[in-house]
Amino acid sequence: KTATEQGAVVVNYMPVTALIKRSGFVKGVIAHDLEADREYHLKAKVVINATGPFTDSVRKMDDTQITPMIAHSQGVHIVLDKKFLPGDSAIMVPHTDDGRVLFAIPWHNKVLVGTTDTPLEDCPIEPKPLPEEIDFLLEHAARYLTTDPTKKDVLSMFAGVRPLVSNPDAENTAAISREHVVNISKSGLVTIAGGKWTTYRKMAEDTLEQAILIGDLEYKPCLTEDLQLHGFHKHIENFGDLGMYGADAIEIQGLAKKTPALKEKLHPQLSTIEAEVVWAVQEEMALTVADFLSRRSRSLLLNAKASVEMAPVVAELMMKELNKNKKWKKEQIKKYEELAGNYIL
Ligand SMILES: Cc1cc2nc3c(=O)[nH]c(=O)nc-3n(C[C@H](O)[C@H](O)[C@H](O)COP(=O)(O)OP(=O)(O)OC[C@H]3O[C@@H](n4cnc5c(N)ncnc54)[C@H](O)[C@@H]3O)c2cc1C
């Protein structure tokens, strides 16, 4: 949303499948609109590859012979009831007895416990926790939490893939820091890889500096350092459970005021209300039940079984908003149940 406010056009469900090249230089991308099943040829002065764990797959579209930049490492988290860590303080264990880092953090009225560090050969689309990763988290968390958690206490488990970056070619690398690498290929593809959520503004600055040079763009100072993200609000505590939306909470409250049925909670064990589904479709580009339950609200990650029970109402609301039919609704619920199975222990 912040990018849109700054003039960007953002699209989802539209993967880049190839790069357009002219005289050996990258001059755009070919992207596949999965919704309309249509291909687009998008021309650009400069193309930036910021695809996280998928970085090397896009670099291979440029040059099949590249040296990989990314090593994949899986990290698993589990979510427990708040009773295991009452209060607002987190626990951080910098060195477990086998030298790993462990933390337990209060998160949306639950407790998030992480994480692991398991090397992976490739980057799966839907990474899955290994039994030994869950055992490690439960065994070590038990030493620090109020009561010992067991497998049946796990409300949700999930895995992510960290893109650990190495510098593939020092000569062609425009900017290197301990955290991230900006790489310029011979044909001018700008790749930003590595880094952390906490360093994204610095990553953006370093990347844009290179993109301006490569694309011969008009120089403008990067705004990110002082830019407030969309929804910035000084008193999010005023909005209760909707506080995570920042200033957008006012709009969501407005939807619920206009249609009082939308004030209904979607599940007794989670705070999410129906108005959030309508908001996600109208304002946050949610197109599937999984978009809402996993990537707009955090229901799947907070309580996977509860999220499955929410799916039919979410699908009904989305069907109306997106003007879809009963067949779509049924398929969405089925697909969602399959996905959620990976998050239930
Ligand atoms: C387990 C784990 C724990 C972490 N802990 C922390 C932490 O404590 N603190 C911290 O700061 N950071 C942490 N991180 C790192 C943080 O999550 C990442 O740095 C951040 O998500 C990277 O964002 P990104 O936008 O670069 O990549 P991503 O969020 O991975 O986004 C890449 C995007 O590219 C898209 N994409 C891929 N291929 C294509 C294509 N061909 N065409 C179009 N789009 C494509 C994908 O769909 C995706 O949306 C952690 C990561 C993991 C996995």
JSON list of N, CA and C and ligand atoms in Angstrom, two decimals, residues 14-16 50-54 58 61 75 77 115 160-162 195-198, ligand 1:
[
{"chain": "A", "resi": 14, "resn": "MET", "atom": "N", "xyz": [1.00, -13.09, -10.60]},
{"chain": "A", "resi": 14, "resn": "MET", "atom": "CA", "xyz": [1.53, -12.79, -11.93]},
{"chain": "A", "resi": 14, "resn": "MET", "atom": "C", "xyz": [3.04, -13.01, -11.94]},
{"chain": "A", "resi": 15, "resn": "PRO", "atom": "N", "xyz": [3.46, -14.28, -11.92]},
{"chain": "A", "resi": 15, "resn": "PRO", "atom": "CA", "xyz": [4.91, -14.55, -11.87]},
{"chain": "A", "resi": 15, "resn": "PRO", "atom": "C", "xyz": [5.63, -14.16, -13.16]},
{"chain": "A", "resi": 16, "resn": "VAL", "atom": "N", "xyz": [6.86, -13.71, -13.00]},
{"chain": "A", "resi": 16, "resn": "VAL", "atom": "CA", "xyz": [7.74, -13.48, -14.15]},
{"chain": "A", "resi": 16, "resn": "VAL", "atom": "C", "xyz": [8.22, -14.84, -14.64]},
{"chain": "A", "resi": 50, "resn": "ALA", "atom": "N", "xyz": [13.94, -9.07, -6.84]},
{"chain": "A", "resi": 50, "resn": "ALA", "atom": "CA", "xyz": [13.88, -9.05, -5.36]},
{"chain": "A", "resi": 50, "resn": "ALA", "atom": "C", "xyz": [12.99, -10.20, -4.92]},
{"chain": "A", "resi": 51, "resn": "THR", "atom": "N", "xyz": [13.39, -11.43, -5.26]},
{"chain": "A", "resi": 51, "resn": "THR", "atom": "CA", "xyz": [12.49, -12.58, -5.10]},
{"chain": "A", "resi": 51, "resn": "THR", "atom": "C", "xyz": [12.89, -13.51, -3.95]},
{"chain": "A", "resi": 52, "resn": "GLY", "atom": "N", "xyz": [13.61, -12.99, -2.97]},
{"chain": "A", "resi": 52, "resn": "GLY", "atom": "CA", "xyz": [13.90, -13.75, -1.75]},
{"chain": "A", "resi": 52, "resn": "GLY", "atom": "C", "xyz": [14.54, -15.10, -2.05]},
{"chain": "A", "resi": 53, "resn": "PRO", "atom": "N", "xyz": [13.96, -16.20, -1.51]},
{"chain": "A", "resi": 53, "resn": "PRO", "atom": "CA", "xyz": [14.57, -17.51, -1.73]},
{"chain": "A", "resi": 53, "resn": "PRO", "atom": "C", "xyz": [14.56, -17.94, -3.19]},
{"chain": "A", "resi": 54, "resn": "PHE", "atom": "N", "xyz": [13.79, -17.26, -4.04]},
{"chain": "A", "resi": 54, "resn": "PHE", "atom": "CA", "xyz": [13.71, -17.64, -5.46]},
{"chain": "A", "resi": 54, "resn": "PHE", "atom": "C", "xyz": [14.68, -16.83, -6.34]},
{"chain": "A", "resi": 58, "resn": "VAL", "atom": "N", "xyz": [15.30, -16.57, -10.93]},
{"chain": "A", "resi": 58, "resn": "VAL", "atom": "CA", "xyz": [15.16, -15.43, -11.86]},
{"chain": "A", "resi": 58, "resn": "VAL", "atom": "C", "xyz": [16.53, -15.12, -12.51]},
{"chain": "A", "resi": 61, "resn": "MET", "atom": "N", "xyz": [17.03, -17.10, -15.50]},
{"chain": "A", "resi": 61, "resn": "MET", "atom": "CA", "xyz": [16.33, -16.64, -16.71]},
{"chain": "A", "resi": 61, "resn": "MET", "atom": "C", "xyz": [17.23, -15.70, -17.50]},
{"chain": "A", "resi": 75, "resn": "GLY", "atom": "N", "xyz": [13.51, -22.51, 8.55]},
{"chain": "A", "resi": 75, "resn": "GLY", "atom": "CA", "xyz": [13.28, -22.14, 9.95]},
{"chain": "A", "resi": 75, "resn": "GLY", "atom": "C", "xyz": [11.85, -22.46, 10.32]},
{"chain": "A", "resi": 77, "resn": "HIS", "atom": "N", "xyz": [8.62, -22.50, 13.17]},
{"chain": "A", "resi": 77, "resn": "HIS", "atom": "CA", "xyz": [8.03, -21.90, 14.37]},
{"chain": "A", "resi": 77, "resn": "HIS", "atom": "C", "xyz": [6.84, -22.72, 14.80]},
{"chain": "A", "resi": 115, "resn": "THR", "atom": "N", "xyz": [13.47, -20.78, 16.76]},
{"chain": "A", "resi": 115, "resn": "THR", "atom": "CA", "xyz": [13.27, -21.32, 15.44]},
{"chain": "A", "resi": 115, "resn": "THR", "atom": "C", "xyz": [14.37, -22.34, 15.17]},
{"chain": "A", "resi": 160, "resn": "GLY", "atom": "N", "xyz": [9.54, -21.60, 7.18]},
{"chain": "A", "resi": 160, "resn": "GLY", "atom": "CA", "xyz": [9.89, -20.58, 6.18]},
{"chain": "A", "resi": 160, "resn": "GLY", "atom": "C", "xyz": [11.27, -20.88, 5.64]},
{"chain": "A", "resi": 161, "resn": "VAL", "atom": "N", "xyz": [11.60, -20.31, 4.49]},
{"chain": "A", "resi": 161, "resn": "VAL", "atom": "CA", "xyz": [12.92, -20.54, 3.91]},
{"chain": "A", "resi": 161, "resn": "VAL", "atom": "C", "xyz": [13.71, -19.23, 3.90]},
{"chain": "A", "resi": 162, "resn": "ARG", "atom": "N", "xyz": [14.84, -19.24, 4.64]},
{"chain": "A", "resi": 162, "resn": "ARG", "atom": "CA", "xyz": [15.69, -18.05, 4.66]},
{"chain": "A", "resi": 162, "resn": "ARG", "atom": "C", "xyz": [16.59, -18.05, 3.42]},
{"chain": "A", "resi": 195, "resn": "GLY", "atom": "N", "xyz": [19.66, -10.06, 3.49]},
{"chain": "A", "resi": 195, "resn": "GLY", "atom": "CA", "xyz": [19.05, -9.01, 4.32]},
{"chain": "A", "resi": 195, "resn": "GLY", "atom": "C", "xyz": [18.00, -9.55, 5.26]},
{"chain": "A", "resi": 196, "resn": "LYS", "atom": "N", "xyz": [17.32, -8.63, 5.91]},
{"chain": "A", "resi": 196, "resn": "LYS", "atom": "CA", "xyz": [16.33, -8.98, 6.95]},
{"chain": "A", "resi": 196, "resn": "LYS", "atom": "C", "xyz": [15.20, -7.97, 6.86]},
{"chain": "A", "resi": 197, "resn": "TRP", "atom": "N", "xyz": [14.08, -8.31, 7.53]},
{"chain": "A", "resi": 197, "resn": "TRP", "atom": "CA", "xyz": [13.00, -7.33, 7.63]},
{"chain": "A", "resi": 197, "resn": "TRP", "atom": "C", "xyz": [13.55, -6.03, 8.23]},
{"chain": "A", "resi": 198, "resn": "THR", "atom": "N", "xyz": [14.41, -6.19, 9.21]},
{"chain": "A", "resi": 198, "resn": "THR", "atom": "CA", "xyz": [14.91, -5.03, 9.95]},
{"chain": "A", "resi": 198, "resn": "THR", "atom": "C", "xyz": [15.87, -4.17, 9.15]},
{"chain": "B", "resi": 1, "resn": "LIG", "atom": "C1", "xyz": [12.29, -18.75, 9.60]},
{"chain": "B", "resi": 1, "resn": "LIG", "atom": "C2", "xyz": [12.65, -17.33, 9.30]},
{"chain": "B", "resi": 1, "resn": "LIG", "atom": "C3", "xyz": [12.92, -16.46, 10.34]},
{"chain": "B", "resi": 1, "resn": "LIG", "atom": "C4", "xyz": [13.24, -15.13, 10.08]},
{"chain": "B", "resi": 1, "resn": "LIG", "atom": "N1", "xyz": [13.46, -14.30, 11.14]},
{"chain": "B", "resi": 1, "resn": "LIG", "atom": "C5", "xyz": [13.73, -12.99, 10.91]},
{"chain": "B", "resi": 1, "resn": "LIG", "atom": "C6", "xyz": [13.90, -12.10, 12.01]},
{"chain": "B", "resi": 1, "resn": "LIG", "atom": "O1", "xyz": [13.78, -12.51, 13.17]},
{"chain": "B", "resi": 1, "resn": "LIG", "atom": "N2", "xyz": [14.19, -10.80, 11.74]},
{"chain": "B", "resi": 1, "resn": "LIG", "atom": "C7", "xyz": [14.31, -10.34, 10.46]},
{"chain": "B", "resi": 1, "resn": "LIG", "atom": "O2", "xyz": [14.57, -9.16, 10.29]},
{"chain": "B", "resi": 1, "resn": "LIG", "atom": "N3", "xyz": [14.15, -11.17, 9.41]},
{"chain": "B", "resi": 1, "resn": "LIG", "atom": "C8", "xyz": [13.87, -12.47, 9.60]},
{"chain": "B", "resi": 1, "resn": "LIG", "atom": "N4", "xyz": [13.69, -13.32, 8.54]},
{"chain": "B", "resi": 1, "resn": "LIG", "atom": "C9", "xyz": [13.95, -12.81, 7.20]},
{"chain": "B", "resi": 1, "resn": "LIG", "atom": "C10", "xyz": [12.75, -12.17, 6.55]},
{"chain": "B", "resi": 1, "resn": "LIG", "atom": "O3", "xyz": [11.62, -13.01, 6.60]},
{"chain": "B", "resi": 1, "resn": "LIG", "atom": "C11", "xyz": [13.15, -11.97, 5.08]},
{"chain": "B", "resi": 1, "resn": "LIG", "atom": "O4", "xyz": [14.28, -11.18, 5.04]},
{"chain": "B", "resi": 1, "resn": "LIG", "atom": "C12", "xyz": [12.08, -11.22, 4.29]},
{"chain": "B", "resi": 1, "resn": "LIG", "atom": "O5", "xyz": [10.87, -11.94, 4.27]},
{"chain": "B", "resi": 1, "resn": "LIG", "atom": "C13", "xyz": [12.57, -11.07, 2.88]},
{"chain": "B", "resi": 1, "resn": "LIG", "atom": "O6", "xyz": [11.63, -10.31, 2.17]},
{"chain": "B", "resi": 1, "resn": "LIG", "atom": "P1", "xyz": [11.75, -10.26, 0.59]},
{"chain": "B", "resi": 1, "resn": "LIG", "atom": "O7", "xyz": [10.66, -9.35, 0.14]},
{"chain": "B", "resi": 1, "resn": "LIG", "atom": "O8", "xyz": [13.16, -9.96, 0.19]},
{"chain": "B", "resi": 1, "resn": "LIG", "atom": "O9", "xyz": [11.50, -11.76, 0.14]},
{"chain": "B", "resi": 1, "resn": "LIG", "atom": "P2", "xyz": [10.18, -12.60, 0.25]},
{"chain": "B", "resi": 1, "resn": "LIG", "atom": "O10", "xyz": [9.34, -12.16, 1.40]},
{"chain": "B", "resi": 1, "resn": "LIG", "atom": "O11", "xyz": [10.60, -14.02, 0.19]},
{"chain": "B", "resi": 1, "resn": "LIG", "atom": "O12", "xyz": [9.43, -12.20, -1.09]},
{"chain": "B", "resi": 1, "resn": "LIG", "atom": "C14", "xyz": [9.86, -12.63, -2.35]},
{"chain": "B", "resi": 1, "resn": "LIG", "atom": "C15", "xyz": [8.68, -12.50, -3.28]},
{"chain": "B", "resi": 1, "resn": "LIG", "atom": "O13", "xyz": [9.09, -12.78, -4.61]},
{"chain": "B", "resi": 1, "resn": "LIG", "atom": "C16", "xyz": [8.02, -13.44, -5.23]},
{"chain": "B", "resi": 1, "resn": "LIG", "atom": "N5", "xyz": [8.53, -14.18, -6.41]},
{"chain": "B", "resi": 1, "resn": "LIG", "atom": "C17", "xyz": [9.36, -15.24, -6.45]},
{"chain": "B", "resi": 1, "resn": "LIG", "atom": "N6", "xyz": [9.59, -15.62, -7.72]},
{"chain": "B", "resi": 1, "resn": "LIG", "atom": "C18", "xyz": [8.90, -14.75, -8.51]},
{"chain": "B", "resi": 1, "resn": "LIG", "atom": "C19", "xyz": [8.73, -14.62, -9.93]},
{"chain": "B", "resi": 1, "resn": "LIG", "atom": "N7", "xyz": [9.31, -15.44, -10.80]},
{"chain": "B", "resi": 1, "resn": "LIG", "atom": "N8", "xyz": [7.92, -13.61, -10.38]},
{"chain": "B", "resi": 1, "resn": "LIG", "atom": "C20", "xyz": [7.30, -12.76, -9.52]},
{"chain": "B", "resi": 1, "resn": "LIG", "atom": "N9", "xyz": [7.43, -12.84, -8.17]},
{"chain": "B", "resi": 1, "resn": "LIG", "atom": "C21", "xyz": [8.22, -13.82, -7.68]},
{"chain": "B", "resi": 1, "resn": "LIG", "atom": "C22", "xyz": [7.46, -14.38, -4.17]},
{"chain": "B", "resi": 1, "resn": "LIG", "atom": "O14", "xyz": [6.14, -14.77, -4.48]},
{"chain": "B", "resi": 1, "resn": "LIG", "atom": "C23", "xyz": [7.54, -13.48, -2.94]},
{"chain": "B", "resi": 1, "resn": "LIG", "atom": "O15", "xyz": [6.35, -12.75, -2.77]},
{"chain": "B", "resi": 1, "resn": "LIG", "atom": "C24", "xyz": [13.35, -14.66, 8.77]},
{"chain": "B", "resi": 1, "resn": "LIG", "atom": "C25", "xyz": [13.06, -15.54, 7.71]},
{"chain": "B", "resi": 1, "resn": "LIG", "atom": "C26", "xyz": [12.71, -16.87, 7.98]},
{"chain": "B", "resi": 1, "resn": "LIG", "atom": "C27", "xyz": [12.39, -17.80, 6.83]}
]
